[in-house]
PDB file of C-alpha atoms in Angstrom:
ATOM      1  CA  MET A1106      12.936  -5.366  13.250  1.00 57.00           C
ATOM      2  CA  LEU A1107      16.216  -5.567  15.178  1.00 61.00           C
ATOM      3  CA  GLU A1108      15.340  -7.343  18.414  1.00 65.00           C
ATOM      4  CA  ARG A1109      16.788  -6.055  21.683  1.00 68.00           C
ATOM      5  CA  THR A1110      16.736  -7.564  25.161  1.00 67.00           C
ATOM      6  CA  LYS A1111      14.727  -4.655  26.532  1.00 69.00           C
ATOM      7  CA  ASP A1112      11.952  -5.363  24.033  1.00 71.00           C
ATOM      8  CA  TRP A1113      11.102  -8.593  25.869  1.00 75.00           C
ATOM      9  CA  SER A1114       8.920  -8.705  28.961  1.00 73.00           C
ATOM     10  CA  ASP A1115       8.779 -11.874  31.058  1.00 75.00           C
ATOM     11  CA  ASP A1116       5.647 -10.774  32.882  1.00 75.00           C
ATOM     12  CA  PHE A1117       3.815  -9.087  30.015  1.00 74.00           C
ATOM     13  CA  TYR A1118       1.299 -11.853  29.476  1.00 73.00           C
ATOM     14  CA  GLU A1119       0.324 -11.965  33.162  1.00 74.00           C
ATOM     15  CA  ARG A1120      -0.059  -8.176  33.242  1.00 71.00           C
ATOM     16  CA  TRP A1121      -2.043  -8.311  30.008  1.00 69.00           C
ATOM     17  CA  LYS A1122      -4.760 -10.647  31.318  1.00 69.00           C
ATOM     18  CA  PRO A1123      -6.695  -8.193  33.530  1.00 66.00           C
ATOM     19  CA  ILE A1124      -6.295  -5.398  30.970  1.00 63.00           C
ATOM     20  CA  ALA A1125      -7.905  -7.619  28.321  1.00 64.00           C
ATOM     21  CA  MET A1126     -10.872  -8.346  30.615  1.00 61.00           C
ATOM     22  CA  GLY A1127     -10.132 -12.041  30.937  1.00 60.00           C
ATOM     23  CA  PHE A1128     -10.505 -12.855  27.250  1.00 60.00           C
ATOM     24  CA  VAL A1129      -6.843 -13.840  26.768  1.00 61.00           C
ATOM     25  CA  ASN A1130      -6.487 -16.231  29.687  1.00 64.00           C
ATOM     26  CA  GLU A1131      -6.289 -19.269  27.414  1.00 77.00           C
ATOM     27  CA  ALA A1132      -3.185 -18.373  25.368  1.00 82.00           C
ATOM     28  CA  GLU A1133      -0.942 -20.508  27.570  1.00 84.00           C
ATOM     29  CA  LYS A1134      -3.023 -23.535  26.513  1.00 87.00           C
ATOM     30  CA  CYS A1135      -2.018 -23.121  22.851  1.00 89.00           C
ATOM     31  CA  LEU A1136      -0.759 -26.447  21.442  1.00 92.00           C
ATOM     32  CA  GLN A1137       1.034 -24.736  18.538  1.00 92.00           C
ATOM     33  CA  CYS A1138      -0.828 -27.163  16.256  1.00 93.00           C
ATOM     34  CA  GLY A1139      -1.279 -24.535  13.543  1.00 91.00           C
ATOM     35  CA  LYS A1140      -4.974 -25.184  12.828  1.00 93.00           C
ATOM     36  CA  CYS A1141      -5.699 -21.469  13.194  1.00 91.00           C
ATOM     37  CA  THR A1142      -3.166 -20.611  10.516  1.00 92.00           C
ATOM     38  CA  GLY A1143      -4.096 -23.516   8.255  1.00 92.00           C
ATOM     39  CA  GLN A1144      -7.706 -22.382   7.827  1.00 91.00           C
ATOM     40  CA  CYS A1145      -7.033 -18.610   7.901  1.00 91.00           C
ATOM     41  CA  PRO A1146      -8.007 -16.759   4.677  1.00 89.00           C
ATOM     42  CA  ALA A1147      -5.651 -13.883   5.575  1.00 88.00           C
ATOM     43  CA  ALA A1148      -2.737 -16.328   5.877  1.00 88.00           C
ATOM     44  CA  ALA A1149      -3.682 -17.789   2.486  1.00 86.00           C
ATOM     45  CA  VAL A1150      -3.057 -14.466   0.736  1.00 81.00           C
ATOM     46  CA  THR A1151      -0.324 -13.178   3.080  1.00 81.00           C
ATOM     47  CA  PRO A1152       2.072 -16.070   3.837  1.00 80.00           C
ATOM     48  CA  SER A1153       3.900 -14.160   6.577  1.00 85.00           C
ATOM     49  CA  TYR A1154       0.708 -13.849   8.656  1.00 89.00           C
ATOM     50  CA  ASN A1155       0.727 -16.622  11.252  1.00 91.00           C
ATOM     51  CA  PRO A1156      -1.610 -16.550  14.297  1.00 92.00           C
ATOM     52  CA  ARG A1157       0.300 -19.453  15.888  1.00 92.00           C
ATOM     53  CA  LYS A1158       3.526 -17.437  15.979  1.00 91.00           C
ATOM     54  CA  ILE A1159       1.781 -14.346  17.329  1.00 91.00           C
ATOM     55  CA  ILE A1160       0.363 -16.392  20.227  1.00 90.00           C
ATOM     56  CA  ARG A1161       3.809 -17.873  20.888  1.00 90.00           C
ATOM     57  CA  ASP A1162       5.406 -14.420  21.075  1.00 89.00           C
ATOM     58  CA  LEU A1163       2.591 -13.077  23.262  1.00 86.00           C
ATOM     59  CA  VAL A1164       3.053 -15.852  25.825  1.00 85.00           C
ATOM     60  CA  ASN A1165       6.862 -15.665  25.699  1.00 86.00           C
ATOM     61  CA  GLY A1166       6.855 -11.892  26.149  1.00 84.00           C
ATOM     62  CA  ASN A1167       8.310 -10.898  22.778  1.00 87.00           C
ATOM     63  CA  ILE A1168       5.729  -8.148  22.720  1.00 85.00           C
ATOM     64  CA  GLN A1169       7.662  -5.617  20.659  1.00 86.00           C
ATOM     65  CA  ARG A1170       7.897  -8.084  17.792  1.00 88.00           C
ATOM     66  CA  VAL A1171       4.117  -8.422  17.821  1.00 89.00           C
ATOM     67  CA  LEU A1172       3.220  -4.751  18.265  1.00 89.00           C
ATOM     68  CA  SER A1173       5.621  -3.461  15.599  1.00 90.00           C
ATOM     69  CA  SER A1174       4.593  -6.051  12.995  1.00 91.00           C
ATOM     70  CA  VAL A1175       2.649  -5.461   9.788  1.00 88.00           C
ATOM     71  CA  GLU A1176       1.170  -8.928  10.256  1.00 90.00           C
ATOM     72  CA  LEU A1177      -0.865  -7.888  13.302  1.00 91.00           C
ATOM     73  CA  TRP A1178      -3.038  -5.879  10.902  1.00 88.00           C
ATOM     74  CA  GLN A1179      -3.763  -8.691   8.416  1.00 87.00           C
ATOM     75  CA  CYS A1180      -6.632 -10.271  10.390  1.00 89.00           C
ATOM     76  CA  PHE A1181     -10.187  -9.233   9.432  1.00 83.00           C
ATOM     77  CA  PHE A1182     -11.981 -10.997  12.319  1.00 85.00           C
ATOM     78  CA  CYS A1183     -13.738 -13.794  10.415  1.00 86.00           C
ATOM     79  CA  GLY A1184     -13.565 -16.002  13.544  1.00 87.00           C
ATOM     80  CA  GLY A1185     -12.365 -19.112  11.734  1.00 90.00           C
ATOM     81  CA  CYS A1186      -9.370 -19.467  14.049  1.00 90.00           C
ATOM     82  CA  TYR A1187     -11.636 -19.442  17.110  1.00 90.00           C
ATOM     83  CA  ALA A1188     -13.996 -21.974  15.534  1.00 91.00           C
ATOM     84  CA  THR A1189     -11.245 -24.461  14.682  1.00 92.00           C
ATOM     85  CA  CYS A1190      -9.056 -24.088  17.790  1.00 92.00           C
ATOM     86  CA  PRO A1191      -9.048 -27.342  19.856  1.00 92.00           C
ATOM     87  CA  MET A1192      -8.332 -25.284  22.995  1.00 91.00           C
ATOM     88  CA  ASP A1193     -11.109 -22.727  22.342  1.00 88.00           C
ATOM     89  CA  ILE A1194      -8.720 -19.747  22.177  1.00 88.00           C
ATOM     90  CA  ASN A1195     -10.458 -16.517  21.160  1.00 86.00           C
ATOM     91  CA  PHE A1196      -7.623 -15.292  18.949  1.00 88.00           C
ATOM     92  CA  GLN A1197      -9.504 -12.550  17.129  1.00 86.00           C
ATOM     93  CA  PHE A1198     -10.072 -10.825  20.462  1.00 84.00           C
ATOM     94  CA  PHE A1199      -6.310 -11.042  21.061  1.00 84.00           C
ATOM     95  CA  VAL A1200      -5.783  -9.200  17.785  1.00 89.00           C
ATOM     96  CA  PHE A1201      -8.272  -6.501  18.723  1.00 84.00           C
ATOM     97  CA  MET A1202      -6.580  -5.811  22.065  1.00 84.00           C
ATOM     98  CA  LEU A1203      -3.061  -6.038  20.624  1.00 87.00           C
ATOM     99  CA  ARG A1204      -3.914  -3.511  17.935  1.00 88.00           C
ATOM    100  CA  LEU A1205      -5.021  -1.051  20.594  1.00 83.00           C
ATOM    101  CA  ALA A1206      -1.696  -1.626  22.367  1.00 84.00           C
ATOM    102  CA  ALA A1207       0.183  -1.171  19.072  1.00 89.00           C
ATOM    103  CA  MET A1208      -1.589   2.126  18.379  1.00 87.00           C
ATOM    104  CA  ASN A1209      -0.653   3.330  21.854  1.00 84.00           C
ATOM    105  CA  GLU A1210       2.976   2.579  20.959  1.00 85.00           C
ATOM    106  CA  GLY A1211       2.634   4.454  17.657  1.00 87.00           C
ATOM    107  CA  TYR A1212       2.295   1.511  15.260  1.00 89.00           C
ATOM    108  CA  GLY A1213      -0.444   0.910  12.682  1.00 85.00           C
ATOM    109  CA  TRP A1214      -1.798   4.423  12.324  1.00 81.00           C
ATOM    110  CA  GLU A1215      -1.261   4.516   8.568  1.00 75.00           C
ATOM    111  CA  ASP A1216      -3.728   1.637   8.219  1.00 75.00           C
ATOM    112  CA  VAL A1217      -6.171   2.943  10.811  1.00 76.00           C
ATOM    113  CA  LYS A1218      -6.424   6.297   9.072  1.00 73.00           C
ATOM    114  CA  GLN A1219      -7.085   4.640   5.741  1.00 69.00           C
ATOM    115  CA  LEU A1220     -10.173   3.053   7.326  1.00 71.00           C
ATOM    116  CA  GLU A1221     -11.926   6.416   7.490  1.00 69.00           C
ATOM    117  CA  SER A1222     -12.906   6.341   3.816  1.00 69.00           C
ATOM    118  CA  TYR A1223     -13.733   2.619   3.926  1.00 72.00           C
ATOM    119  CA  ALA A1224     -15.947   3.059   7.016  1.00 75.00           C
ATOM    120  CA  GLU A1225     -17.921   5.893   5.467  1.00 73.00           C
ATOM    121  CA  LYS A1226     -18.264   4.552   1.914  1.00 73.00           C
ATOM    122  CA  ASP A1227     -18.428   0.793   2.385  1.00 79.00           C
ATOM    123  CA  TYR A1228     -19.285  -0.199   5.954  1.00 82.00           C
ATOM    124  CA  LEU A1229     -21.653   2.483   7.282  1.00 83.00           C
ATOM    125  CA  ARG A1230     -23.310   3.333   3.962  1.00 84.00           C
ATOM    126  CA  ASP A1231     -23.517  -0.073   2.259  1.00 85.00           C
ATOM    127  CA  GLY A1232     -22.892  -2.555   5.097  1.00 84.00           C
ATOM    128  CA  ILE A1233     -19.906  -4.091   3.304  1.00 79.00           C
ATOM    129  CA  THR A1234     -17.197  -5.508   5.586  1.00 72.00           C
ATOM    130  CA  VAL A1235     -14.797  -6.480   2.789  1.00 65.00           C
ATOM    131  CA  SER A1236     -14.600  -3.796   0.106  1.00 62.00           C
ATOM    132  CA  ALA A1237     -15.039  -4.787  -3.533  1.00 59.00           C
ATOM    133  CA  ALA A1238     -12.247  -2.293  -4.276  1.00 60.00           C
ATOM    134  CA  GLU A1239      -9.303  -4.244  -2.839  1.00 55.00           C
ATOM    135  CA  ARG A1240      -6.662  -1.914  -1.379  1.00 55.00           C
ATOM    136  CA  ASN A1241      -3.773  -4.319  -0.807  1.00 57.00           C
ATOM    137  CA  PRO A1242      -1.479  -4.191  -3.874  1.00 58.00           C
ATOM    138  CA  PHE A1243       0.159  -7.484  -2.882  1.00 59.00           C
ATOM    139  CA  VAL A1244      -3.263  -9.163  -3.129  1.00 61.00           C
ATOM    140  CA  THR A1245      -4.390  -7.513  -6.354  1.00 62.00           C
ATOM    141  CA  ASP A1246      -1.096  -8.375  -8.064  1.00 66.00           C
ATOM    142  CA  THR A1247      -1.480 -12.097  -7.323  1.00 67.00           C
ATOM    143  CA  ARG A1248      -5.194 -12.813  -6.739  1.00 66.00           C
ATOM    144  CA  GLY A1249      -7.124 -10.016  -8.391  1.00 68.00           C
ATOM    145  CA  ASP A1250      -9.622  -7.791  -6.599  1.00 72.00           C
ATOM    146  CA  ILE A1251     -12.552  -9.148  -4.630  1.00 74.00           C
ATOM    147  CA  GLY A1252     -15.131  -7.677  -7.001  1.00 77.00           C
ATOM    148  CA  ALA A1253     -13.662  -9.559  -9.951  1.00 79.00           C
ATOM    149  CA  ILE A1254     -13.545 -12.792  -7.950  1.00 79.00           C
ATOM    150  CA  ARG A1255     -17.230 -12.399  -7.032  1.00 79.00           C
ATOM    151  CA  GLU A1256     -18.155 -11.760 -10.669  1.00 85.00           C
ATOM    152  CA  ALA A1257     -16.248 -14.865 -11.778  1.00 86.00           C
ATOM    153  CA  ALA A1258     -18.305 -16.867  -9.267  1.00 87.00           C
ATOM    154  CA  GLY A1259     -21.549 -15.527 -10.743  1.00 90.00           C
ATOM    155  CA  LEU A1260     -22.205 -13.092  -7.877  1.00 86.00           C
ATOM    156  CA  PRO A1261     -22.801  -9.319  -7.945  1.00 84.00           C
ATOM    157  CA  ARG A1262     -19.562  -7.345  -7.761  1.00 79.00           C
ATOM    158  CA  LYS A1263     -20.713  -5.851  -4.448  1.00 76.00           C
ATOM    159  CA  ARG A1264     -22.718  -7.739  -1.832  1.00 79.00           C
ATOM    160  CA  GLN A1265     -26.262  -6.465  -1.318  1.00 83.00           C
ATOM    161  CA  VAL A1266     -27.158  -5.662   2.308  1.00 88.00           C
ATOM    162  CA  SER A1267     -30.699  -4.903   3.496  1.00 91.00           C
ATOM    163  CA  ASP A1268     -31.682  -1.433   4.717  1.00 91.00           C
ATOM    164  CA  ARG A1269     -32.546  -2.887   8.131  1.00 93.00           C
ATOM    165  CA  ALA A1270     -29.094  -4.453   8.489  1.00 91.00           C
ATOM    166  CA  ILE A1271     -27.413  -1.178   7.492  1.00 90.00           C
ATOM    167  CA  ALA A1272     -29.497   0.693  10.082  1.00 92.00           C
ATOM    168  CA  GLU A1273     -28.395  -1.797  12.771  1.00 93.00           C
ATOM    169  CA  ILE A1274     -24.744  -1.425  11.734  1.00 88.00           C
ATOM    170  CA  ASN A1275     -24.943   2.343  12.063  1.00 88.00           C
ATOM    171  CA  MET A1276     -26.680   2.100  15.441  1.00 91.00           C
ATOM    172  CA  LEU A1277     -23.930  -0.185  16.770  1.00 89.00           C
ATOM    173  CA  SER A1278     -21.268   2.097  15.328  1.00 85.00           C
ATOM    174  CA  ASP A1279     -22.790   5.098  17.103  1.00 86.00           C
ATOM    175  CA  LEU A1280     -23.220   3.273  20.429  1.00 89.00           C
ATOM    176  CA  THR A1281     -19.666   1.855  20.473  1.00 83.00           C
ATOM    177  CA  GLY A1282     -18.041   5.175  19.562  1.00 78.00           C
ATOM    178  CA  MET A1283     -16.700   3.992  16.215  1.00 76.00           C
ATOM    179  CA  THR A1284     -18.542   6.717  14.301  1.00 76.00           C
ATOM    180  CA  SER A1285     -17.071   9.528  16.386  1.00 72.00           C
ATOM    181  CA  PHE A1286     -13.605   7.911  16.256  1.00 69.00           C
ATOM    182  CA  MET A1287     -13.685   7.724  12.456  1.00 70.00           C
ATOM    183  CA  LYS A1288     -14.654  11.394  12.276  1.00 66.00           C
ATOM    184  CA  LYS A1289     -11.666  12.362  14.428  1.00 63.00           C
ATOM    185  CA  ILE A1290      -8.942  10.501  12.576  1.00 64.00           C
ATOM    186  CA  GLY A1291      -7.424  11.915   9.435  1.00 52.00           C
ATOM    187  CA  GLY A1292      -4.197  13.389   8.118  1.00 44.00           C
ATOM    188  CA  VAL A1293      -3.412  10.675   5.568  1.00 40.00           C
ATOM    189  CA  GLU A1294      -4.452  11.069   1.942  1.00 45.00           C
ATOM    190  CA  LEU A1295      -7.399   8.767   1.291  1.00 42.00           C
ATOM    191  CA  LEU A1296      -7.132   7.028  -2.072  1.00 47.00           C
ATOM    192  CA  ASP A1297     -10.039   5.869  -4.240  1.00 53.00           C
ATOM    193  CA  CYS A1298      -9.094   2.495  -5.743  1.00 52.00           C
ATOM    194  CA  ARG A1299     -11.832   2.740  -8.363  1.00 57.00           C
ATOM    195  CA  THR A1300      -9.962   5.592 -10.102  1.00 65.00           C
ATOM    196  CA  CYS A1301      -6.473   4.225  -9.491  1.00 64.00           C
ATOM    197  CA  THR A1302      -3.536   5.610 -11.518  1.00 72.00           C
ATOM    198  CA  SER A1303       0.077   4.447 -11.644  1.00 74.00           C
ATOM    199  CA  GLU A1304       1.061   7.372  -9.408  1.00 73.00           C
ATOM    200  CA  GLN A1305      -1.704   6.532  -6.944  1.00 63.00           C
ATOM    201  CA  GLU A1306      -0.641   2.865  -6.902  1.00 63.00           C
ATOM    202  CA  LYS A1307       2.870   3.995  -5.995  1.00 65.00           C
ATOM    203  CA  LYS A1308       1.461   6.030  -3.096  1.00 60.00           C
ATOM    204  CA  CYS A1309      -0.626   3.072  -1.951  1.00 55.00           C
ATOM    205  CA  LYS A1310       2.468   0.877  -1.753  1.00 55.00           C
ATOM    206  CA  ASN A1311       4.284   3.606   0.172  1.00 57.00           C
ATOM    207  CA  LYS A1312       1.526   4.969   2.384  1.00 53.00           C
ATOM    208  CA  PRO A1313       2.269   8.360   3.895  1.00 56.00           C
ATOM    209  CA  MET A1314       2.042   8.532   7.663  1.00 62.00           C
ATOM    210  CA  PRO A1315       1.701  11.450  10.073  1.00 63.00           C
ATOM    211  CA  SER A1316       4.640  11.877  12.452  1.00 73.00           C
ATOM    212  CA  ARG A1317       2.325  12.220  15.442  1.00 72.00           C
ATOM    213  CA  VAL A1318      -1.280  11.462  16.424  1.00 69.00           C
ATOM    214  CA  ASP A1319      -2.187  13.700  19.355  1.00 69.00           C
ATOM    215  CA  LYS A1320       0.566  12.854  21.891  1.00 77.00           C
ATOM    216  CA  ILE A1321       1.581   9.563  20.255  1.00 80.00           C
ATOM    217  CA  LYS A1322       4.708   9.545  18.080  1.00 83.00           C
ATOM    218  CA  THR A1323       4.174   7.206  15.145  1.00 82.00           C
ATOM    219  CA  HIS A1324       6.595   4.539  13.902  1.00 81.00           C
ATOM    220  CA  HIS A1325       6.890   2.475  10.752  1.00 79.00           C
ATOM    221  CA  ARG A1326       6.142  -1.221  11.126  1.00 82.00           C
ATOM    222  CA  PHE A1327       8.119  -4.280  10.029  1.00 83.00           C
ATOM    223  CA  TYR A1328       7.398  -7.618   8.373  1.00 84.00           C
ATOM    224  CA  ASN A1329       8.551  -9.396  11.517  1.00 86.00           C
ATOM    225  CA  TYR A1330       7.266 -12.826  10.506  1.00 84.00           C
ATOM    226  CA  GLY A1331       8.197 -12.946   6.833  1.00 78.00           C
ATOM    227  CA  GLU A1332       7.916 -11.041   3.567  1.00 69.00           C
ATOM    228  CA  PRO A1333       4.721 -10.349   1.568  1.00 61.00           C
ATOM    229  CA  GLY A1334       6.034 -12.419  -1.333  1.00 55.00           C
ATOM    230  CA  GLY A1335       6.141 -15.586   0.765  1.00 50.00           C
ATOM    231  CA  LYS A1336       9.698 -15.674   2.173  1.00 50.00           C
ATOM    232  CA  LYS A1337       9.241 -16.786   5.769  1.00 50.00           C
ATOM    233  CA  HIS A1338      11.144 -15.911   8.919  1.00 47.00           C
ATOM    234  CA  ALA A1339      11.501 -18.053  12.040  1.00 45.00           C
TER     235      ALA A1339
END
């Protein structure tokens, strides 16, 4: 992303605090020690993903760099960063709120729309939070899919979740509005990784994106913190 002066906001972080309901008041205490990044499983498979740098840009007001980044969508909310942070910074909540802000600016919709199939087939039906059919081609090319990794460890390809747990997941999804939201989104071809072809793989690496979602004009994102192959930016 080409950075411009107008993309910076000196008072963004202060304005952000009340919007985020007080959960991001500790970002200014960040020591930049890097413990969050060092233990992060997403950072292990995507070298450009760096929670420490995202916090730095949030506090400094380089908000456009954060919102327009692919990296903002790498986190899967395991909570390891929060558990290891010496300053008790709830980073995964930062990510949640920043993604909402990014969507409002038109970024990330290609990934959000792909979640519709995952939510219906994996999360709501089977209670699986990490699909056995890995969808990130940069991961499958270097690490293999999650199902194969589980099998190599002597585990079932797909985690088994109890009926009671699945019922609770669906209740929470209904109460929070996630179910209705997933039913509303659409417009991007949903690909089934279990029947992947070379043509489908090409589409997955170049995901189609709608030009508009309701009144929001969509934009392509950038690897603002590095490249998927490991080349790092400042």
